[in-house]
PDB file of C-alpha atoms in Angstrom:
ATOM      1  CA  MET A 156      93.485 102.400  99.015  1.00  0.00           C
ATOM      2  CA  VAL A 157      96.442 101.339 101.118  1.00  0.00           C
ATOM      3  CA  LYS A 158      98.935 102.479  98.493  1.00  0.00           C
ATOM      4  CA  THR A 159      97.354 105.891  98.033  1.00  0.00           C
ATOM      5  CA  ARG A 160      97.105 106.607 101.734  1.00  0.00           C
ATOM      6  CA  LEU A 161     100.629 105.492 102.519  1.00  0.00           C
ATOM      7  CA  LEU A 162     102.009 108.151 100.219  1.00  0.00           C
ATOM      8  CA  LEU A 163     100.914 110.766 102.748  1.00  0.00           C
ATOM      9  CA  ILE A 164     103.266 109.556 105.449  1.00  0.00           C
ATOM     10  CA  GLY A 165     106.060 112.106 105.474  1.00  0.00           C
ATOM     11  CA  ILE A 166     108.132 110.404 108.134  1.00  0.00           C
ATOM     12  CA  CYS A 167     108.254 107.167 106.153  1.00  0.00           C
ATOM     13  CA  ALA A 168     108.971 108.661 102.728  1.00  0.00           C
ATOM     14  CA  ILE A 169     111.963 106.487 101.855  1.00  0.00           C
ATOM     15  CA  THR A 170     110.575 103.337 103.437  1.00  0.00           C
ATOM     16  CA  ILE A 171     107.215 103.738 101.734  1.00  0.00           C
ATOM     17  CA  TRP A 172     108.946 104.370  98.410  1.00  0.00           C
ATOM     18  CA  LEU A 173     110.703 101.039  98.865  1.00  0.00           C
ATOM     19  CA  LEU A 174     107.424  99.376  99.818  1.00  0.00           C
ATOM     20  CA  PHE A 175     105.747 100.250  96.517  1.00  0.00           C
ATOM     21  CA  GLN A 176     108.654  99.394  94.264  1.00  0.00           C
ATOM     22  CA  LEU A 177     108.707  95.851  95.622  1.00  0.00           C
ATOM     23  CA  PRO A 178     106.742  93.014  94.045  1.00  0.00           C
ATOM     24  CA  LYS A 179     103.203  92.262  95.110  1.00  0.00           C
ATOM     25  CA  VAL A 180     104.419  89.358  97.159  1.00  0.00           C
ATOM     26  CA  VAL A 181     102.341  86.719  98.820  1.00  0.00           C
ATOM     27  CA  ILE A 182     103.942  85.149 101.869  1.00  0.00           C
ATOM     28  CA  GLU A 183     101.143  82.738 102.657  1.00  0.00           C
ATOM     29  CA  ASN A 184     102.183  80.860 105.776  1.00  0.00           C
ATOM     30  CA  GLU A 185     105.584  82.357 104.959  1.00  0.00           C
ATOM     31  CA  GLY A 186     106.027  79.487 102.531  1.00  0.00           C
ATOM     32  CA  ARG A 187     105.173  80.790  99.061  1.00  0.00           C
ATOM     33  CA  LEU A 188     105.903  83.972  97.206  1.00  0.00           C
ATOM     34  CA  SER A 189     104.539  85.056  93.862  1.00  0.00           C
ATOM     35  CA  GLY A 190     103.428  88.121  91.976  1.00  0.00           C
ATOM     36  CA  THR A 191     104.555  90.922  89.688  1.00  0.00           C
ATOM     37  CA  SER A 192     106.534  94.062  90.371  1.00  0.00           C
ATOM     38  CA  VAL A 193     104.806  97.374  91.106  1.00  0.00           C
ATOM     39  CA  ARG A 194     106.418 100.798  90.686  1.00  0.00           C
ATOM     40  CA  ASP A 195     105.185 104.320  91.311  1.00  0.00           C
ATOM     41  CA  SER A 196     107.080 107.588  90.954  1.00  0.00           C
ATOM     42  CA  ILE A 197     106.963 109.676  94.127  1.00  0.00           C
ATOM     43  CA  VAL A 198     108.924 112.646  92.880  1.00  0.00           C
ATOM     44  CA  SER A 199     107.657 114.954  95.613  1.00  0.00           C
ATOM     45  CA  ASN A 200     109.301 112.771  98.254  1.00  0.00           C
ATOM     46  CA  LEU A 201     112.710 112.672  96.601  1.00  0.00           C
ATOM     47  CA  PRO A 202     115.579 114.819  97.889  1.00  0.00           C
ATOM     48  CA  ASP A 203     116.091 118.093  96.045  1.00  0.00           C
ATOM     49  CA  HIS A 204     119.802 118.606  95.408  1.00  0.00           C
ATOM     50  CA  ILE A 205     119.256 122.361  95.107  1.00  0.00           C
ATOM     51  CA  GLN A 206     118.229 122.449  98.771  1.00  0.00           C
ATOM     52  CA  THR A 207     121.647 121.161  99.864  1.00  0.00           C
ATOM     53  CA  PRO A 208     123.150 123.697 102.307  1.00  0.00           C
ATOM     54  CA  VAL A 209     125.612 126.011 100.592  1.00  0.00           C
ATOM     55  CA  GLU A 210     128.427 125.048 102.948  1.00  0.00           C
ATOM     56  CA  VAL A 211     127.987 121.386 101.980  1.00  0.00           C
ATOM     57  CA  ARG A 212     128.021 122.249  98.264  1.00  0.00           C
ATOM     58  CA  ASN A 213     131.148 124.355  98.722  1.00  0.00           C
ATOM     59  CA  ALA A 214     132.898 121.582 100.640  1.00  0.00           C
ATOM     60  CA  ILE A 215     131.983 119.067  97.929  1.00  0.00           C
ATOM     61  CA  GLY A 216     133.323 121.352  95.213  1.00  0.00           C
ATOM     62  CA  ALA A 217     136.625 121.900  96.991  1.00  0.00           C
ATOM     63  CA  LEU A 218     137.170 118.226  97.792  1.00  0.00           C
ATOM     64  CA  LYS A 219     136.214 117.066  94.289  1.00  0.00           C
ATOM     65  CA  LYS A 220     138.921 119.308  92.856  1.00  0.00           C
ATOM     66  CA  GLN A 221     141.506 117.913  95.257  1.00  0.00           C
ATOM     67  CA  PHE A 222     140.376 114.350  94.560  1.00  0.00           C
ATOM     68  CA  ALA A 223     140.569 114.849  90.786  1.00  0.00           C
ATOM     69  CA  GLU A 224     144.076 116.279  91.059  1.00  0.00           C
ATOM     70  CA  GLY A 225     145.311 113.598  93.434  1.00  0.00           C
ATOM     71  CA  VAL A 226     146.856 110.195  92.948  1.00  0.00           C
ATOM     72  CA  ARG A 227     145.874 106.801  94.299  1.00  0.00           C
ATOM     73  CA  ASN A 228     147.164 107.093  97.848  1.00  0.00           C
ATOM     74  CA  GLU A 229     145.883 107.434 101.384  1.00  0.00           C
ATOM     75  CA  LYS A 230     145.372 111.180 101.095  1.00  0.00           C
ATOM     76  CA  ASN A 231     143.155 110.791  98.041  1.00  0.00           C
ATOM     77  CA  ALA A 232     141.291 107.944  99.731  1.00  0.00           C
ATOM     78  CA  ILE A 233     140.571 110.307 102.628  1.00  0.00           C
ATOM     79  CA  PHE A 234     139.201 112.852 100.119  1.00  0.00           C
ATOM     80  CA  ALA A 235     136.973 110.137  98.628  1.00  0.00           C
ATOM     81  CA  ASP A 236     135.769 109.028 102.062  1.00  0.00           C
ATOM     82  CA  SER A 237     134.941 112.618 103.013  1.00  0.00           C
ATOM     83  CA  LEU A 238     133.119 113.173  99.714  1.00  0.00           C
ATOM     84  CA  ALA A 239     131.051 110.040 100.353  1.00  0.00           C
ATOM     85  CA  SER A 240     129.971 111.467 103.706  1.00  0.00           C
ATOM     86  CA  LEU A 241     129.184 114.899 102.231  1.00  0.00           C
ATOM     87  CA  TYR A 242     127.145 113.458  99.363  1.00  0.00           C
ATOM     88  CA  LYS A 243     125.242 111.320 101.867  1.00  0.00           C
ATOM     89  CA  ALA A 244     124.474 114.473 103.887  1.00  0.00           C
ATOM     90  CA  ALA A 245     123.232 116.029 100.634  1.00  0.00           C
ATOM     91  CA  ASN A 246     120.981 112.989  99.985  1.00  0.00           C
ATOM     92  CA  GLN A 247     122.876 112.271  96.758  1.00  0.00           C
ATOM     93  CA  PHE A 248     123.336 108.602  97.505  1.00  0.00           C
ATOM     94  CA  ASP A 249     124.515 107.474  94.077  1.00  0.00           C
ATOM     95  CA  SER A 250     127.468 109.870  94.269  1.00  0.00           C
ATOM     96  CA  ALA A 251     128.030 108.884  97.897  1.00  0.00           C
ATOM     97  CA  GLY A 252     128.256 105.255  96.820  1.00  0.00           C
ATOM     98  CA  TRP A 253     130.714 106.008  94.004  1.00  0.00           C
ATOM     99  CA  TYR A 254     133.119 107.869  96.283  1.00  0.00           C
ATOM    100  CA  ALA A 255     132.723 105.291  99.045  1.00  0.00           C
ATOM    101  CA  GLU A 256     133.755 102.688  96.465  1.00  0.00           C
ATOM    102  CA  ARG A 257     136.875 104.674  95.642  1.00  0.00           C
ATOM    103  CA  ALA A 258     137.788 104.885  99.321  1.00  0.00           C
ATOM    104  CA  SER A 259     137.162 101.160  99.791  1.00  0.00           C
ATOM    105  CA  GLU A 260     139.539 100.330  96.938  1.00  0.00           C
ATOM    106  CA  PHE A 261     142.353 101.797  99.013  1.00  0.00           C
ATOM    107  CA  TYR A 262     141.356 100.785 102.534  1.00  0.00           C
ATOM    108  CA  ASN A 263     139.777  97.431 101.573  1.00  0.00           C
ATOM    109  CA  ASP A 264     138.027  97.109 104.935  1.00  0.00           C
ATOM    110  CA  ALA A 265     134.529  96.271 106.192  1.00  0.00           C
ATOM    111  CA  GLU A 266     133.820  99.826 107.345  1.00  0.00           C
ATOM    112  CA  ARG A 267     134.212 101.263 103.832  1.00  0.00           C
ATOM    113  CA  TRP A 268     132.439  98.309 102.201  1.00  0.00           C
ATOM    114  CA  MET A 269     129.472  98.915 104.476  1.00  0.00           C
ATOM    115  CA  LYS A 270     129.552 102.630 103.693  1.00  0.00           C
ATOM    116  CA  ALA A 271     129.477 101.929  99.951  1.00  0.00           C
ATOM    117  CA  ALA A 272     126.806  99.233 100.317  1.00  0.00           C
ATOM    118  CA  ASP A 273     124.547 101.407 102.433  1.00  0.00           C
ATOM    119  CA  SER A 274     124.860 104.404 100.081  1.00  0.00           C
ATOM    120  CA  TYR A 275     123.985 102.283  97.064  1.00  0.00           C
ATOM    121  CA  TYR A 276     121.121 100.739  99.049  1.00  0.00           C
ATOM    122  CA  GLN A 277     119.686 104.215  99.685  1.00  0.00           C
ATOM    123  CA  ALA A 278     120.135 105.050  95.987  1.00  0.00           C
ATOM    124  CA  TYR A 279     118.310 101.800  95.144  1.00  0.00           C
ATOM    125  CA  THR A 280     115.334 102.741  97.293  1.00  0.00           C
ATOM    126  CA  LEU A 281     115.031 106.064  95.444  1.00  0.00           C
ATOM    127  CA  ALA A 282     115.715 104.858  91.889  1.00  0.00           C
ATOM    128  CA  LEU A 283     113.134 106.125  89.400  1.00  0.00           C
ATOM    129  CA  THR A 284     113.883 103.654  86.610  1.00  0.00           C
ATOM    130  CA  GLU A 285     114.215  99.889  86.581  1.00  0.00           C
ATOM    131  CA  ASP A 286     117.679 100.145  85.016  1.00  0.00           C
ATOM    132  CA  LYS A 287     118.952 102.327  87.846  1.00  0.00           C
ATOM    133  CA  GLN A 288     117.198 100.150  90.386  1.00  0.00           C
ATOM    134  CA  ARG A 289     118.984  97.079  89.050  1.00  0.00           C
ATOM    135  CA  GLU A 290     122.307  98.916  88.889  1.00  0.00           C
ATOM    136  CA  TYR A 291     122.181 100.133  92.487  1.00  0.00           C
ATOM    137  CA  ALA A 292     120.798  96.829  93.770  1.00  0.00           C
ATOM    138  CA  SER A 293     123.706  95.025  92.141  1.00  0.00           C
ATOM    139  CA  LYS A 294     126.234  97.447  93.623  1.00  0.00           C
ATOM    140  CA  SER A 295     124.745  97.217  97.099  1.00  0.00           C
ATOM    141  CA  GLN A 296     124.678  93.413  96.877  1.00  0.00           C
ATOM    142  CA  GLU A 297     128.344  93.406  95.851  1.00  0.00           C
ATOM    143  CA  TYR A 298     129.434  95.401  98.865  1.00  0.00           C
ATOM    144  CA  PHE A 299     127.021  93.885 101.363  1.00  0.00           C
ATOM    145  CA  GLY A 300     128.433  90.562 100.140  1.00  0.00           C
ATOM    146  CA  LYS A 301     131.962  91.704 100.995  1.00  0.00           C
ATOM    147  CA  VAL A 302     130.779  92.748 104.465  1.00  0.00           C
ATOM    148  CA  LEU A 303     129.078  89.402 105.040  1.00  0.00           C
ATOM    149  CA  ASN A 304     132.083  87.441 103.818  1.00  0.00           C
ATOM    150  CA  ALA A 305     134.143  89.239 106.445  1.00  0.00           C
ATOM    151  CA  ASP A 306     131.438  89.124 109.118  1.00  0.00           C
ATOM    152  CA  PRO A 307     128.591  86.622 108.497  1.00  0.00           C
ATOM    153  CA  GLY A 308     126.907  87.826 111.690  1.00  0.00           C
ATOM    154  CA  ASN A 309     126.273  91.356 110.401  1.00  0.00           C
ATOM    155  CA  LEU A 310     122.469  91.200 110.402  1.00  0.00           C
ATOM    156  CA  GLU A 311     122.000  94.791 109.249  1.00  0.00           C
ATOM    157  CA  ALA A 312     123.928  94.034 106.075  1.00  0.00           C
ATOM    158  CA  LYS A 313     122.008  90.787 105.554  1.00  0.00           C
ATOM    159  CA  THR A 314     118.610  92.426 106.082  1.00  0.00           C
ATOM    160  CA  LYS A 315     119.293  95.283 103.684  1.00  0.00           C
ATOM    161  CA  MET A 316     120.781  92.927 101.136  1.00  0.00           C
ATOM    162  CA  ALA A 317     117.627  90.822 101.397  1.00  0.00           C
ATOM    163  CA  MET A 318     115.485  93.823 100.495  1.00  0.00           C
ATOM    164  CA  THR A 319     117.422  94.379  97.266  1.00  0.00           C
ATOM    165  CA  TYR A 320     116.384  90.914  96.078  1.00  0.00           C
ATOM    166  CA  LEU A 321     112.678  91.584  96.523  1.00  0.00           C
ATOM    167  CA  SER A 322     112.393  93.470  93.231  1.00  0.00           C
ATOM    168  CA  SER A 323     114.563  90.941  91.394  1.00  0.00           C
ATOM    169  CA  PRO A 324     113.427  87.927  89.340  1.00  0.00           C
ATOM    170  CA  ASN A 325     113.972  85.830  92.484  1.00  0.00           C
ATOM    171  CA  PRO A 326     112.284  87.725  95.346  1.00  0.00           C
ATOM    172  CA  MET A 327     112.012  84.547  97.419  1.00  0.00           C
ATOM    173  CA  GLN A 328     115.758  84.780  98.011  1.00  0.00           C
ATOM    174  CA  GLY A 329     115.142  87.977  99.944  1.00  0.00           C
ATOM    175  CA  ILE A 330     112.349  86.447 102.012  1.00  0.00           C
ATOM    176  CA  VAL A 331     114.573  83.494 102.907  1.00  0.00           C
ATOM    177  CA  MET A 332     117.315  85.866 104.040  1.00  0.00           C
ATOM    178  CA  LEU A 333     114.890  87.843 106.193  1.00  0.00           C
ATOM    179  CA  ARG A 334     113.674  84.639 107.820  1.00  0.00           C
ATOM    180  CA  GLU A 335     117.259  83.643 108.535  1.00  0.00           C
ATOM    181  CA  VAL A 336     117.848  86.977 110.236  1.00  0.00           C
ATOM    182  CA  LEU A 337     114.788  86.483 112.437  1.00  0.00           C
ATOM    183  CA  GLU A 338     115.854  82.942 113.267  1.00  0.00           C
ATOM    184  CA  LYS A 339     119.122  84.301 114.609  1.00  0.00           C
ATOM    185  CA  ASP A 340     117.583  87.385 116.191  1.00  0.00           C
ATOM    186  CA  PRO A 341     113.774  87.216 116.657  1.00  0.00           C
ATOM    187  CA  ASN A 342     113.847  90.802 117.950  1.00  0.00           C
ATOM    188  CA  ASN A 343     115.668  92.299 114.968  1.00  0.00           C
ATOM    189  CA  GLU A 344     113.821  95.558 114.361  1.00  0.00           C
ATOM    190  CA  LEU A 345     114.833  96.057 110.748  1.00  0.00           C
ATOM    191  CA  ALA A 346     113.824  92.532 109.729  1.00  0.00           C
ATOM    192  CA  LEU A 347     110.543  92.691 111.670  1.00  0.00           C
ATOM    193  CA  PHE A 348     109.642  96.018 110.089  1.00  0.00           C
ATOM    194  CA  ASN A 349     110.474  94.837 106.583  1.00  0.00           C
ATOM    195  CA  MET A 350     108.515  91.601 106.995  1.00  0.00           C
ATOM    196  CA  GLY A 351     105.580  93.577 108.358  1.00  0.00           C
ATOM    197  CA  MET A 352     105.853  96.049 105.501  1.00  0.00           C
ATOM    198  CA  LEU A 353     105.887  93.275 102.918  1.00  0.00           C
ATOM    199  CA  SER A 354     102.822  91.697 104.490  1.00  0.00           C
ATOM    200  CA  VAL A 355     100.947  95.029 104.324  1.00  0.00           C
ATOM    201  CA  GLN A 356     102.023  95.494 100.717  1.00  0.00           C
ATOM    202  CA  SER A 357     100.762  92.031  99.792  1.00  0.00           C
ATOM    203  CA  GLY A 358      97.444  92.497 101.645  1.00  0.00           C
ATOM    204  CA  GLN A 359      98.194  89.899 104.334  1.00  0.00           C
ATOM    205  CA  TYR A 360      97.158  92.097 107.198  1.00  0.00           C
ATOM    206  CA  ALA A 361      96.903  89.454 109.935  1.00  0.00           C
ATOM    207  CA  LEU A 362     100.506  88.471 109.297  1.00  0.00           C
ATOM    208  CA  ALA A 363     101.471  92.145 109.188  1.00  0.00           C
ATOM    209  CA  VAL A 364      99.802  92.758 112.556  1.00  0.00           C
ATOM    210  CA  GLU A 365     101.709  89.841 114.073  1.00  0.00           C
ATOM    211  CA  ARG A 366     105.078  91.112 112.852  1.00  0.00           C
ATOM    212  CA  LEU A 367     104.422  94.746 113.705  1.00  0.00           C
ATOM    213  CA  GLU A 368     103.074  93.984 117.170  1.00  0.00           C
ATOM    214  CA  LYS A 369     106.300  92.144 117.846  1.00  0.00           C
ATOM    215  CA  LEU A 370     108.273  95.131 116.551  1.00  0.00           C
ATOM    216  CA  VAL A 371     106.564  97.700 118.758  1.00  0.00           C
ATOM    217  CA  GLU A 372     106.895  95.347 121.711  1.00  0.00           C
ATOM    218  CA  VAL A 373     110.647  95.295 121.097  1.00  0.00           C
ATOM    219  CA  ASN A 374     110.810  99.041 120.443  1.00  0.00           C
ATOM    220  CA  PRO A 375     107.722 101.013 121.499  1.00  0.00           C
ATOM    221  CA  THR A 376     109.218 104.233 120.051  1.00  0.00           C
ATOM    222  CA  HIS A 377     109.436 102.866 116.487  1.00  0.00           C
ATOM    223  CA  ILE A 378     107.137 105.421 114.832  1.00  0.00           C
ATOM    224  CA  GLN A 379     107.070 103.826 111.378  1.00  0.00           C
ATOM    225  CA  GLY A 380     106.169 100.500 112.960  1.00  0.00           C
ATOM    226  CA  GLN A 381     103.446 102.030 115.121  1.00  0.00           C
ATOM    227  CA  LEU A 382     101.946 103.829 112.129  1.00  0.00           C
ATOM    228  CA  LEU A 383     102.116 100.811 109.856  1.00  0.00           C
ATOM    229  CA  LEU A 384     100.530  98.699 112.608  1.00  0.00           C
ATOM    230  CA  GLY A 385      97.561 101.082 112.651  1.00  0.00           C
ATOM    231  CA  LEU A 386      97.223 100.716 108.895  1.00  0.00           C
ATOM    232  CA  ALA A 387      97.384  96.910 109.120  1.00  0.00           C
ATOM    233  CA  LEU A 388      94.724  96.877 111.841  1.00  0.00           C
ATOM    234  CA  MET A 389      92.480  99.218 109.864  1.00  0.00           C
ATOM    235  CA  ASN A 390      92.659  97.056 106.758  1.00  0.00           C
ATOM    236  CA  SER A 391      92.155  93.836 108.682  1.00  0.00           C
ATOM    237  CA  GLY A 392      88.801  95.159 109.901  1.00  0.00           C
ATOM    238  CA  GLU A 393      89.847  95.820 113.517  1.00  0.00           C
ATOM    239  CA  ARG A 394      88.479  99.350 113.481  1.00  0.00           C
ATOM    240  CA  GLU A 395      88.485 100.066 117.222  1.00  0.00           C
ATOM    241  CA  ARG A 396      92.028  98.801 117.675  1.00  0.00           C
ATOM    242  CA  ALA A 397      93.089 100.819 114.646  1.00  0.00           C
ATOM    243  CA  LYS A 398      91.547 103.979 116.137  1.00  0.00           C
ATOM    244  CA  ALA A 399      93.387 103.447 119.393  1.00  0.00           C
ATOM    245  CA  GLN A 400      96.617 102.794 117.506  1.00  0.00           C
ATOM    246  CA  PHE A 401      96.357 105.974 115.455  1.00  0.00           C
ATOM    247  CA  GLU A 402      95.561 108.019 118.561  1.00  0.00           C
ATOM    248  CA  LYS A 403      98.701 106.569 120.096  1.00  0.00           C
ATOM    249  CA  VAL A 404     100.748 107.683 117.097  1.00  0.00           C
ATOM    250  CA  LYS A 405      99.282 111.195 117.388  1.00  0.00           C
ATOM    251  CA  GLU A 406     100.561 111.384 120.944  1.00  0.00           C
ATOM    252  CA  MET A 407     103.964 110.001 120.016  1.00  0.00           C
ATOM    253  CA  ASP A 408     104.821 112.225 117.049  1.00  0.00           C
ATOM    254  CA  LYS A 409     103.726 115.839 116.622  1.00  0.00           C
ATOM    255  CA  ASP A 410     105.135 116.193 113.109  1.00  0.00           C
ATOM    256  CA  PRO A 411     102.440 118.016 111.055  1.00  0.00           C
ATOM    257  CA  ALA A 412     102.625 115.500 108.197  1.00  0.00           C
ATOM    258  CA  VAL A 413     102.138 112.587 110.573  1.00  0.00           C
ATOM    259  CA  GLN A 414      99.321 114.380 112.392  1.00  0.00           C
ATOM    260  CA  ALA A 415      97.520 115.124 109.117  1.00  0.00           C
ATOM    261  CA  THR A 416      97.922 111.559 107.911  1.00  0.00           C
ATOM    262  CA  VAL A 417      96.647 110.051 111.140  1.00  0.00           C
ATOM    263  CA  ASP A 418      93.720 112.492 111.221  1.00  0.00           C
ATOM    264  CA  SER A 419      92.734 111.362 107.734  1.00  0.00           C
ATOM    265  CA  TYR A 420      92.766 107.730 108.854  1.00  0.00           C
ATOM    266  CA  LEU A 421      90.705 108.524 111.936  1.00  0.00           C
ATOM    267  CA  LYS A 422      88.184 110.417 109.805  1.00  0.00           C
ATOM    268  CA  GLU A 423      87.805 107.382 107.583  1.00  0.00           C
ATOM    269  CA  LEU A 424      87.275 105.165 110.621  1.00  0.00           C
ATOM    270  CA  LYS A 425      84.389 107.242 112.000  1.00  0.00           C
TER     271      LYS A 425
END
């Protein structure tokens, strides 16, 4: 029931896609993790390249021609960097990652490594096949690794890198990394949300509530966290608290998709 209902959450489309491609983990007392991978295709939530604004498509076409005709120098690296940004704006994250890689080969700096890593991470979250998922996870790990070698304190890179391990043969590696992030920064929003999300996905709702309550205490405007907290409360049997939580989300976000989703939860809780 949780999986089916989560698919309705428009505002969390990418995050929820990631949630259901991860393994059915069990983080009992945050000490053990086991289970098998789960994947669902959510084609309706994926970006449609045809909907890319015409000016973005035209800019991509012009820059690709200049890049193809260029040589390996700073000017061509600038073309590649610009193409990475344009493809990201077009939600074509695999292409964004490829061009960010080309730019990083010239600049060889943390900014471009992070750009490549983050683009491949987004492509990983949207991958429709296990082969592509593995490919993009590996690429994102490679470049997040470069970032962390240069700056071990980059917790965003470490948190995202951790998530790429959760659909690997060794998902516990990702959990360990997330714990390490929270040890260094107990208020880290990205790590708190991901740990809460994993707990919901594995059916450990009490643990999810704990993580998500901490998240919304740190950032009361975190809509995904507020919504996921309502879902965790509902499935942990705290119906009145769940109702109040969903009503709160309705007041916070007037997006029609969010309103419809919350209304469906409230109807079920009557």
